[in-house]
Each structure stands twice: as structure tokens, then as C-alpha cells.
mmCIF file with all atom_site columns, C-alpha atoms and ligand atoms in Angstrom:
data_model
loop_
_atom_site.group_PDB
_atom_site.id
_atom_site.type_symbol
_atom_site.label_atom_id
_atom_site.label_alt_id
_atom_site.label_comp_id
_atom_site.label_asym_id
_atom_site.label_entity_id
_atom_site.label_seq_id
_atom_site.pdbx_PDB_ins_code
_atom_site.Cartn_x
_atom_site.Cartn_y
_atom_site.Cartn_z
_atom_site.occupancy
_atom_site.B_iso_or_equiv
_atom_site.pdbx_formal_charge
_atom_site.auth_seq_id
_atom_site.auth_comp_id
_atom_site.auth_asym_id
_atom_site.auth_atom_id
_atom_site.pdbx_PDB_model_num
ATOM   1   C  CA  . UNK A 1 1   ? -19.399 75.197  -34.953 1.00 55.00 ? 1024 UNK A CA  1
ATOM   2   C  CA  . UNK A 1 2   ? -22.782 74.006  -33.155 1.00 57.00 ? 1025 UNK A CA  1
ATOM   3   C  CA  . UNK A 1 3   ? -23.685 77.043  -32.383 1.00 56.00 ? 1026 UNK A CA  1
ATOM   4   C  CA  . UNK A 1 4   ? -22.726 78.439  -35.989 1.00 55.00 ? 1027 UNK A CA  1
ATOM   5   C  CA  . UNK A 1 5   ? -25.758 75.739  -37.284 1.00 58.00 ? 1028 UNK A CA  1
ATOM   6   C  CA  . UNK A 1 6   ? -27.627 76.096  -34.664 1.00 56.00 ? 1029 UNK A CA  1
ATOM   7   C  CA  . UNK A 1 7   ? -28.277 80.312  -35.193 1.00 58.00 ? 1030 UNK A CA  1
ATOM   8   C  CA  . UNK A 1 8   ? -27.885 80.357  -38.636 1.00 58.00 ? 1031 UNK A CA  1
ATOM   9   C  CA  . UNK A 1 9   ? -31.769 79.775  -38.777 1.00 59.00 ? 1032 UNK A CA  1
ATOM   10  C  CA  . UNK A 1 10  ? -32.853 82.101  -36.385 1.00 58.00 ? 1033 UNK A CA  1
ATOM   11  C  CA  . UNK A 1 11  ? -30.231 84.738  -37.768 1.00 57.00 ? 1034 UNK A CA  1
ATOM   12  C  CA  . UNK A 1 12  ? -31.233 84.273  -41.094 1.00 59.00 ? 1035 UNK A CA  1
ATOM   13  C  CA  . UNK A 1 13  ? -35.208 84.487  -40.209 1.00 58.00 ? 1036 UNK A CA  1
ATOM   14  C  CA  . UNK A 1 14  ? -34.800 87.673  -37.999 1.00 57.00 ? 1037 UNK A CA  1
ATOM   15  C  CA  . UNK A 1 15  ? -31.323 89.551  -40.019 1.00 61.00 ? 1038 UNK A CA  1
ATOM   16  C  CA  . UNK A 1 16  ? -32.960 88.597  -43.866 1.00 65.00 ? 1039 UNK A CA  1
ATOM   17  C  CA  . UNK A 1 17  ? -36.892 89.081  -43.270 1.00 67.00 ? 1040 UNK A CA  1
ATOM   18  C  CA  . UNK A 1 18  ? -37.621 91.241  -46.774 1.00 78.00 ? 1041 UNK A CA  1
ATOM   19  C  CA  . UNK A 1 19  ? -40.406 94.136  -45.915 1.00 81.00 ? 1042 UNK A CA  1
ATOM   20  C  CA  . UNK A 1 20  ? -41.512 94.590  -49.540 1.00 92.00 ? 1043 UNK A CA  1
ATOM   21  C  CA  . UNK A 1 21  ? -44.130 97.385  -50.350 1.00 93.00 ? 1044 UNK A CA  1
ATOM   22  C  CA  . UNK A 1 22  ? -47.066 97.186  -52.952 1.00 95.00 ? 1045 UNK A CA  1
ATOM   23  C  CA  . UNK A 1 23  ? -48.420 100.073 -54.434 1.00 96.00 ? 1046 UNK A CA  1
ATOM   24  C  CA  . UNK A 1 24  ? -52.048 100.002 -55.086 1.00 96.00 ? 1047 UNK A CA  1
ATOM   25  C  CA  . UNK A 1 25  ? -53.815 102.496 -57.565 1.00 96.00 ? 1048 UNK A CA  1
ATOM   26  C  CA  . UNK A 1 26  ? -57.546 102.861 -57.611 1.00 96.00 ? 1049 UNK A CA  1
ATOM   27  C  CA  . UNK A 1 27  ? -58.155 104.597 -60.867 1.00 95.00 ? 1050 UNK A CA  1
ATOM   28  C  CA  . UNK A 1 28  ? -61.020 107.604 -60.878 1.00 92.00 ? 1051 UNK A CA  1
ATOM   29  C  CA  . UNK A 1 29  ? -63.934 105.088 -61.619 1.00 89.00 ? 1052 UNK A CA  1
ATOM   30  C  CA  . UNK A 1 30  ? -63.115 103.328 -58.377 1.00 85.00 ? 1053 UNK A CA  1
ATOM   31  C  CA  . UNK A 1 31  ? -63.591 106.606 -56.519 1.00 86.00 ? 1054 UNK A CA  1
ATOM   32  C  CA  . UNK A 1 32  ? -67.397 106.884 -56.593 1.00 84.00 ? 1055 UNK A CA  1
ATOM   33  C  CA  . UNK A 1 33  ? -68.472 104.722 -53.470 1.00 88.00 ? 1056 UNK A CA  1
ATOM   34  C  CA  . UNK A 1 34  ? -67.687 105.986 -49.967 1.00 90.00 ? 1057 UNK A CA  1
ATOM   35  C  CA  . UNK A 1 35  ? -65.612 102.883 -49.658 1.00 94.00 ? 1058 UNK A CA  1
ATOM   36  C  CA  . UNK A 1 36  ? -63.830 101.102 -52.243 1.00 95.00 ? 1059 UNK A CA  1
ATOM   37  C  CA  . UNK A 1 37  ? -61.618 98.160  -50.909 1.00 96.00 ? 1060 UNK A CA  1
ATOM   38  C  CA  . UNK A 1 38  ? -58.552 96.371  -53.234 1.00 95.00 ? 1061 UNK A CA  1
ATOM   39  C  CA  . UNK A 1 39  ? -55.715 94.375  -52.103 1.00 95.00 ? 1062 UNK A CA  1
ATOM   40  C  CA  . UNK A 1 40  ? -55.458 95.211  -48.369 1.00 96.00 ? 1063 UNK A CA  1
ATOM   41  C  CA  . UNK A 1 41  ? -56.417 98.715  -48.876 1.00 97.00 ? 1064 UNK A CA  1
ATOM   42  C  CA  . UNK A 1 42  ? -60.048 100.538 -48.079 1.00 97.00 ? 1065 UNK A CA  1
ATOM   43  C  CA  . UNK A 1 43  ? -59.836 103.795 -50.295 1.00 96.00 ? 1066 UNK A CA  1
ATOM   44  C  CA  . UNK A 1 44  ? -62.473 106.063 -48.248 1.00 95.00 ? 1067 UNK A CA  1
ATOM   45  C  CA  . UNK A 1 45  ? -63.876 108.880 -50.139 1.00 90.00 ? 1068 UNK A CA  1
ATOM   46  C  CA  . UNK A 1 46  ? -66.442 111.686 -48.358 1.00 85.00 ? 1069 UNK A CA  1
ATOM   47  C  CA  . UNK A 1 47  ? -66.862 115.441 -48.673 1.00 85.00 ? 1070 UNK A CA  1
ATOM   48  C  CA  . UNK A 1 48  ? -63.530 116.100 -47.087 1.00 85.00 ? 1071 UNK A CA  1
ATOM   49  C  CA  . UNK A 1 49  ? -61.334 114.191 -49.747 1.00 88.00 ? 1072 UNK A CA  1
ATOM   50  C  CA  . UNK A 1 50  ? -59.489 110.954 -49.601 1.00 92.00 ? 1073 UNK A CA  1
ATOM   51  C  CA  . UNK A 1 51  ? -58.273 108.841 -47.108 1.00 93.00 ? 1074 UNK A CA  1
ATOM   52  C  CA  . UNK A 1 52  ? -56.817 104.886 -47.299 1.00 96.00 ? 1075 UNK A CA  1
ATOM   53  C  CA  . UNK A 1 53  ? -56.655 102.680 -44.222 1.00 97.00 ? 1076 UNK A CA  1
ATOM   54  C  CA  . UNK A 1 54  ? -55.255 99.013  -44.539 1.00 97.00 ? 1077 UNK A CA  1
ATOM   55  C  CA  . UNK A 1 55  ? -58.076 96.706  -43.844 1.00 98.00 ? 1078 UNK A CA  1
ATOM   56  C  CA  . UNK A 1 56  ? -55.864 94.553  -41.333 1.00 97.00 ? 1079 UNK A CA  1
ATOM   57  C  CA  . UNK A 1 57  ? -57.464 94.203  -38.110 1.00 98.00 ? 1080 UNK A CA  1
ATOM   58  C  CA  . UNK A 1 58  ? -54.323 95.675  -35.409 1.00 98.00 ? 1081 UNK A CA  1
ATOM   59  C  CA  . UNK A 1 59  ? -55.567 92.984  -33.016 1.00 98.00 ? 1082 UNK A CA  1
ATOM   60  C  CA  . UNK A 1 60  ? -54.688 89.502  -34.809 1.00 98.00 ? 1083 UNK A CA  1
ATOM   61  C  CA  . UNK A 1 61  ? -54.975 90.334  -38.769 1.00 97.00 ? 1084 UNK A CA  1
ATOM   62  C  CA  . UNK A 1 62  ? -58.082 89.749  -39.946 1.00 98.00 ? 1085 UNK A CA  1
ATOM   63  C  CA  . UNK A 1 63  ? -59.383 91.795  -43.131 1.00 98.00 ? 1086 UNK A CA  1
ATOM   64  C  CA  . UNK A 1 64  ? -62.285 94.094  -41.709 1.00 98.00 ? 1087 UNK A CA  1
ATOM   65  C  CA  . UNK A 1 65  ? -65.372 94.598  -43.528 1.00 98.00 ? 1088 UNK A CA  1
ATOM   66  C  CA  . UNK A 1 66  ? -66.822 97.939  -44.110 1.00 97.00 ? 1089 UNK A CA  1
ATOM   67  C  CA  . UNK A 1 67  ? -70.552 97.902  -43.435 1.00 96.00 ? 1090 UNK A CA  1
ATOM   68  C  CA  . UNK A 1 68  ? -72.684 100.622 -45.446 1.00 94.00 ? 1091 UNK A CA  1
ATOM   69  C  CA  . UNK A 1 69  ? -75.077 101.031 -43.110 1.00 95.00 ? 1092 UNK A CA  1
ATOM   70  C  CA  . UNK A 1 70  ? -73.378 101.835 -39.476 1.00 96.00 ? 1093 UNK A CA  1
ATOM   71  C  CA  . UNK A 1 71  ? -70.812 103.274 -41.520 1.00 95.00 ? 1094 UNK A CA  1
ATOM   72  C  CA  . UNK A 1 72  ? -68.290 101.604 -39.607 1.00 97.00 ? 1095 UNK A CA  1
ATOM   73  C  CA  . UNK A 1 73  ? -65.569 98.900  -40.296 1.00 98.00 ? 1096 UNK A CA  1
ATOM   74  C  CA  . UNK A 1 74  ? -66.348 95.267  -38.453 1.00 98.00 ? 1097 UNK A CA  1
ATOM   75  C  CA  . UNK A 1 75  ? -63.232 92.660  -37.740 1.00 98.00 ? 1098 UNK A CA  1
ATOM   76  C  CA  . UNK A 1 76  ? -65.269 89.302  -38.472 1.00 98.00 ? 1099 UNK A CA  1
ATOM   77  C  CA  . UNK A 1 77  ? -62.855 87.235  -36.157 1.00 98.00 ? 1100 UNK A CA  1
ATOM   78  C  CA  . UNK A 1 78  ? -63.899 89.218  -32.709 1.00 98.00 ? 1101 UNK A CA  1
ATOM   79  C  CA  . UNK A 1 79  ? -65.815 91.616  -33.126 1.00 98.00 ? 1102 UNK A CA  1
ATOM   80  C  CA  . UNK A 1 80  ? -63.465 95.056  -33.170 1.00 98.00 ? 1103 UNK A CA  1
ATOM   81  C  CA  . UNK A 1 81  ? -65.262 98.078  -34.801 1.00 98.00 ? 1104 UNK A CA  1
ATOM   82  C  CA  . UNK A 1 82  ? -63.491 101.133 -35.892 1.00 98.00 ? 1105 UNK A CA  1
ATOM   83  C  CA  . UNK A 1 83  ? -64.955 104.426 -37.458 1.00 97.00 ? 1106 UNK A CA  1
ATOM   84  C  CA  . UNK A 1 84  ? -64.438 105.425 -41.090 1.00 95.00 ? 1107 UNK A CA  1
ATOM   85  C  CA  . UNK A 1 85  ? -61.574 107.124 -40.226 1.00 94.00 ? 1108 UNK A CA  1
ATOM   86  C  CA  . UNK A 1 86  ? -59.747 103.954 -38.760 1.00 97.00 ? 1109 UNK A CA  1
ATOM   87  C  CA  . UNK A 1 87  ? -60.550 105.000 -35.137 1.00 98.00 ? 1110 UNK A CA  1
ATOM   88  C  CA  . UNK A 1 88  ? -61.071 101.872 -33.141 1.00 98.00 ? 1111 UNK A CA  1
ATOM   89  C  CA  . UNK A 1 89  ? -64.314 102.204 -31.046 1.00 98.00 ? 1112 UNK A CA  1
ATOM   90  C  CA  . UNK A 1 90  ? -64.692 98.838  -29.232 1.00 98.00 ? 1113 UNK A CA  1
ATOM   91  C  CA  . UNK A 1 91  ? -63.461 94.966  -29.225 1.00 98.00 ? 1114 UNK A CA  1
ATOM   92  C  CA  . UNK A 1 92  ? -60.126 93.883  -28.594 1.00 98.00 ? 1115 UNK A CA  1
ATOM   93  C  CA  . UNK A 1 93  ? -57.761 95.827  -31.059 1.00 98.00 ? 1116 UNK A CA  1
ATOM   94  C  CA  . UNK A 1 94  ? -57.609 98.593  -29.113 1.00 97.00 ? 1117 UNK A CA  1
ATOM   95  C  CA  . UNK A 1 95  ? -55.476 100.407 -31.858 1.00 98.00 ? 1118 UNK A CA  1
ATOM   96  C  CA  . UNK A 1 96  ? -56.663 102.230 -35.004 1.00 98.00 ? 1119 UNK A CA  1
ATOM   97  C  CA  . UNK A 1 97  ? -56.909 100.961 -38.095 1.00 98.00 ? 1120 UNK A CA  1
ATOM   98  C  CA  . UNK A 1 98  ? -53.403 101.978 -40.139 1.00 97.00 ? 1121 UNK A CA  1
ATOM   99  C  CA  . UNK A 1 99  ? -53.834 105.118 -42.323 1.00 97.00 ? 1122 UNK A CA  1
ATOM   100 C  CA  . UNK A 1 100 ? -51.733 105.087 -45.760 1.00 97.00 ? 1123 UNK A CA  1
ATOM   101 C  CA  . UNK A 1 101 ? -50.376 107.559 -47.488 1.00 96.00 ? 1124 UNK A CA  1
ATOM   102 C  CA  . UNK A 1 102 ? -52.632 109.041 -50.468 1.00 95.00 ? 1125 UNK A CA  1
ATOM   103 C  CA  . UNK A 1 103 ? -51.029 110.564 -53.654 1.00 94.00 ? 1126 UNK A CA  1
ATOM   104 C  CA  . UNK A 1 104 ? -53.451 111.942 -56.498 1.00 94.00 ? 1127 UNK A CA  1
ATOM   105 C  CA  . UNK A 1 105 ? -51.635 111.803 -59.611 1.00 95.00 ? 1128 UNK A CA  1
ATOM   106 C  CA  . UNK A 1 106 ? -51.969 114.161 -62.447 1.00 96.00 ? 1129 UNK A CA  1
ATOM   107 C  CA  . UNK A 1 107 ? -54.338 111.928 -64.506 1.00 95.00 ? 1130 UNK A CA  1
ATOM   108 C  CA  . UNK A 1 108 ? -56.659 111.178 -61.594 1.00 94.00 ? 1131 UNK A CA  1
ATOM   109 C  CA  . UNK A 1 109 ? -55.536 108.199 -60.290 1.00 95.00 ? 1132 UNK A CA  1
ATOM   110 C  CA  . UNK A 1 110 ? -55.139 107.639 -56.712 1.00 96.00 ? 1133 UNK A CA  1
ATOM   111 C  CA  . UNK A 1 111 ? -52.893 105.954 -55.903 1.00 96.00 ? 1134 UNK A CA  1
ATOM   112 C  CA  . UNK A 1 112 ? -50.880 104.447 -51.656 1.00 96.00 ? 1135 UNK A CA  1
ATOM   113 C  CA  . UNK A 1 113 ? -48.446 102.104 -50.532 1.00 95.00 ? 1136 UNK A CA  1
ATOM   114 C  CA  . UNK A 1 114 ? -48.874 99.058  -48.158 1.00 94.00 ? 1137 UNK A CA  1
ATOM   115 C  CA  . UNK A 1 115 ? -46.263 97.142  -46.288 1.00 89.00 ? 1138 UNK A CA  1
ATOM   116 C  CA  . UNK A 1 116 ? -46.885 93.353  -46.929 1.00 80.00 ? 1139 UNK A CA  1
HETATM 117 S  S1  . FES B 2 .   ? -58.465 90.026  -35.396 1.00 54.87 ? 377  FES B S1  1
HETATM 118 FE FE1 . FES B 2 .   ? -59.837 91.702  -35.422 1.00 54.87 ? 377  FES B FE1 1
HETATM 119 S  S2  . FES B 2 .   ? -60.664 91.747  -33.444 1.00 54.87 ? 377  FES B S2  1
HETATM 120 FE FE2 . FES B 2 .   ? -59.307 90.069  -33.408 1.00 54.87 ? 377  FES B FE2 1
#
């Protein structure tokens, strides 16, 4: 029975942990920049099409910043740097950024989904 009470916590933390997904839309006036961020997400426009990237940092979770002039992403906590396609270039991620699925719909929207 101890052992009942004592890994009911841990069952219930690790066997009942929801993964819910959010869908984010960025509607065709938030399309423009090369880099449009909302809720998590960095929609990343260029001659090519679309891509979206979540703006967690793969080292410890900070949201990166996108910086318009060395076109690259920055982690603010230490120091990472990844390319606009979510290629990590130096600091201590060591992983790319996480590209999300992209789905244009019919009136223009674009619209992913993020894990949270
Ligand atoms: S959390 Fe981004 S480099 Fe550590």
C-alpha cells in the first residue's frame, strides 16, 4: 500500500503529462517582414517562400531574438546563434532551431502548429 502512495505521484506526473498543440495563424498582413514572431513561433518569409521555426532556444528554453541586421537569431541567456533557417552556428545549443510545419490556406492565411 506504501508503495501504491508513494508512485502514484511520479506515475501520475510521467503516465498523465498532456502534450497539447496550439495552432498559430499569421494572417497575410503579418507576412510582409522577413521575420514575423507570435506566440512561440518566428514565421520567416524570403524569396524562396515560407518557413516557421519555434523561437525556443534547444539548449535550455529561452525565446531567441531575431536580429535584422546579422540576419541571424540570438538566444539572450548564452549566447547561441542560429541562421534564418534554424541552423545553429555557435554557443551551447548545438541543435537547430525546430522547424514547424507551414500550411497556406485558401484565403491566405498561414497558418503551423507548436507543441506546448
Ligand atoms: S538557453 Fe539558449 S543558449 Fe542557453
Amino acid at each position: 500500500m506504501g508503495a501504491v502512495a508513494l508512485g502514484f505521484p511520479i506515475f501520475s506526473f510521467v503516465g498523465f503529462r498532456k502534450i497539447s498543440e496550439k495552432k498559430i495563424i499569421f494572417p497575410p498582413d503579418a507576412q510582409h517582414a522577413a521575420a514575423n514572431y507570435k506566440e512561440g513561433v518566428y514565421l520567416m518569409s524570403s524569396k524562396d517562400g515560407f518557413n516557421t521555426l519555434s523561437a525556443k532556444c534547444p539548449h535550455l528554453g529561452c525565446t531567441v531574438n531575431y536580429d535584422a541586421v546579422s540576419k541571424k537569431f540570438k538566444c539572450p541567456c548564452h549566447g547561441s546563434t542560429f541562421e534564418t533557417s534554424g541552423k545553429w552556428t555557435s554557443g551551447p545549443a548545438r541543435r537547430n532551431l525546430q522547424e514547424l510545419p507551414v500550411k497556406k490556406n485558401p484565403n491566405g492565411d498561414i497558418e503551423t502548429v507548436i507543441k506546448i
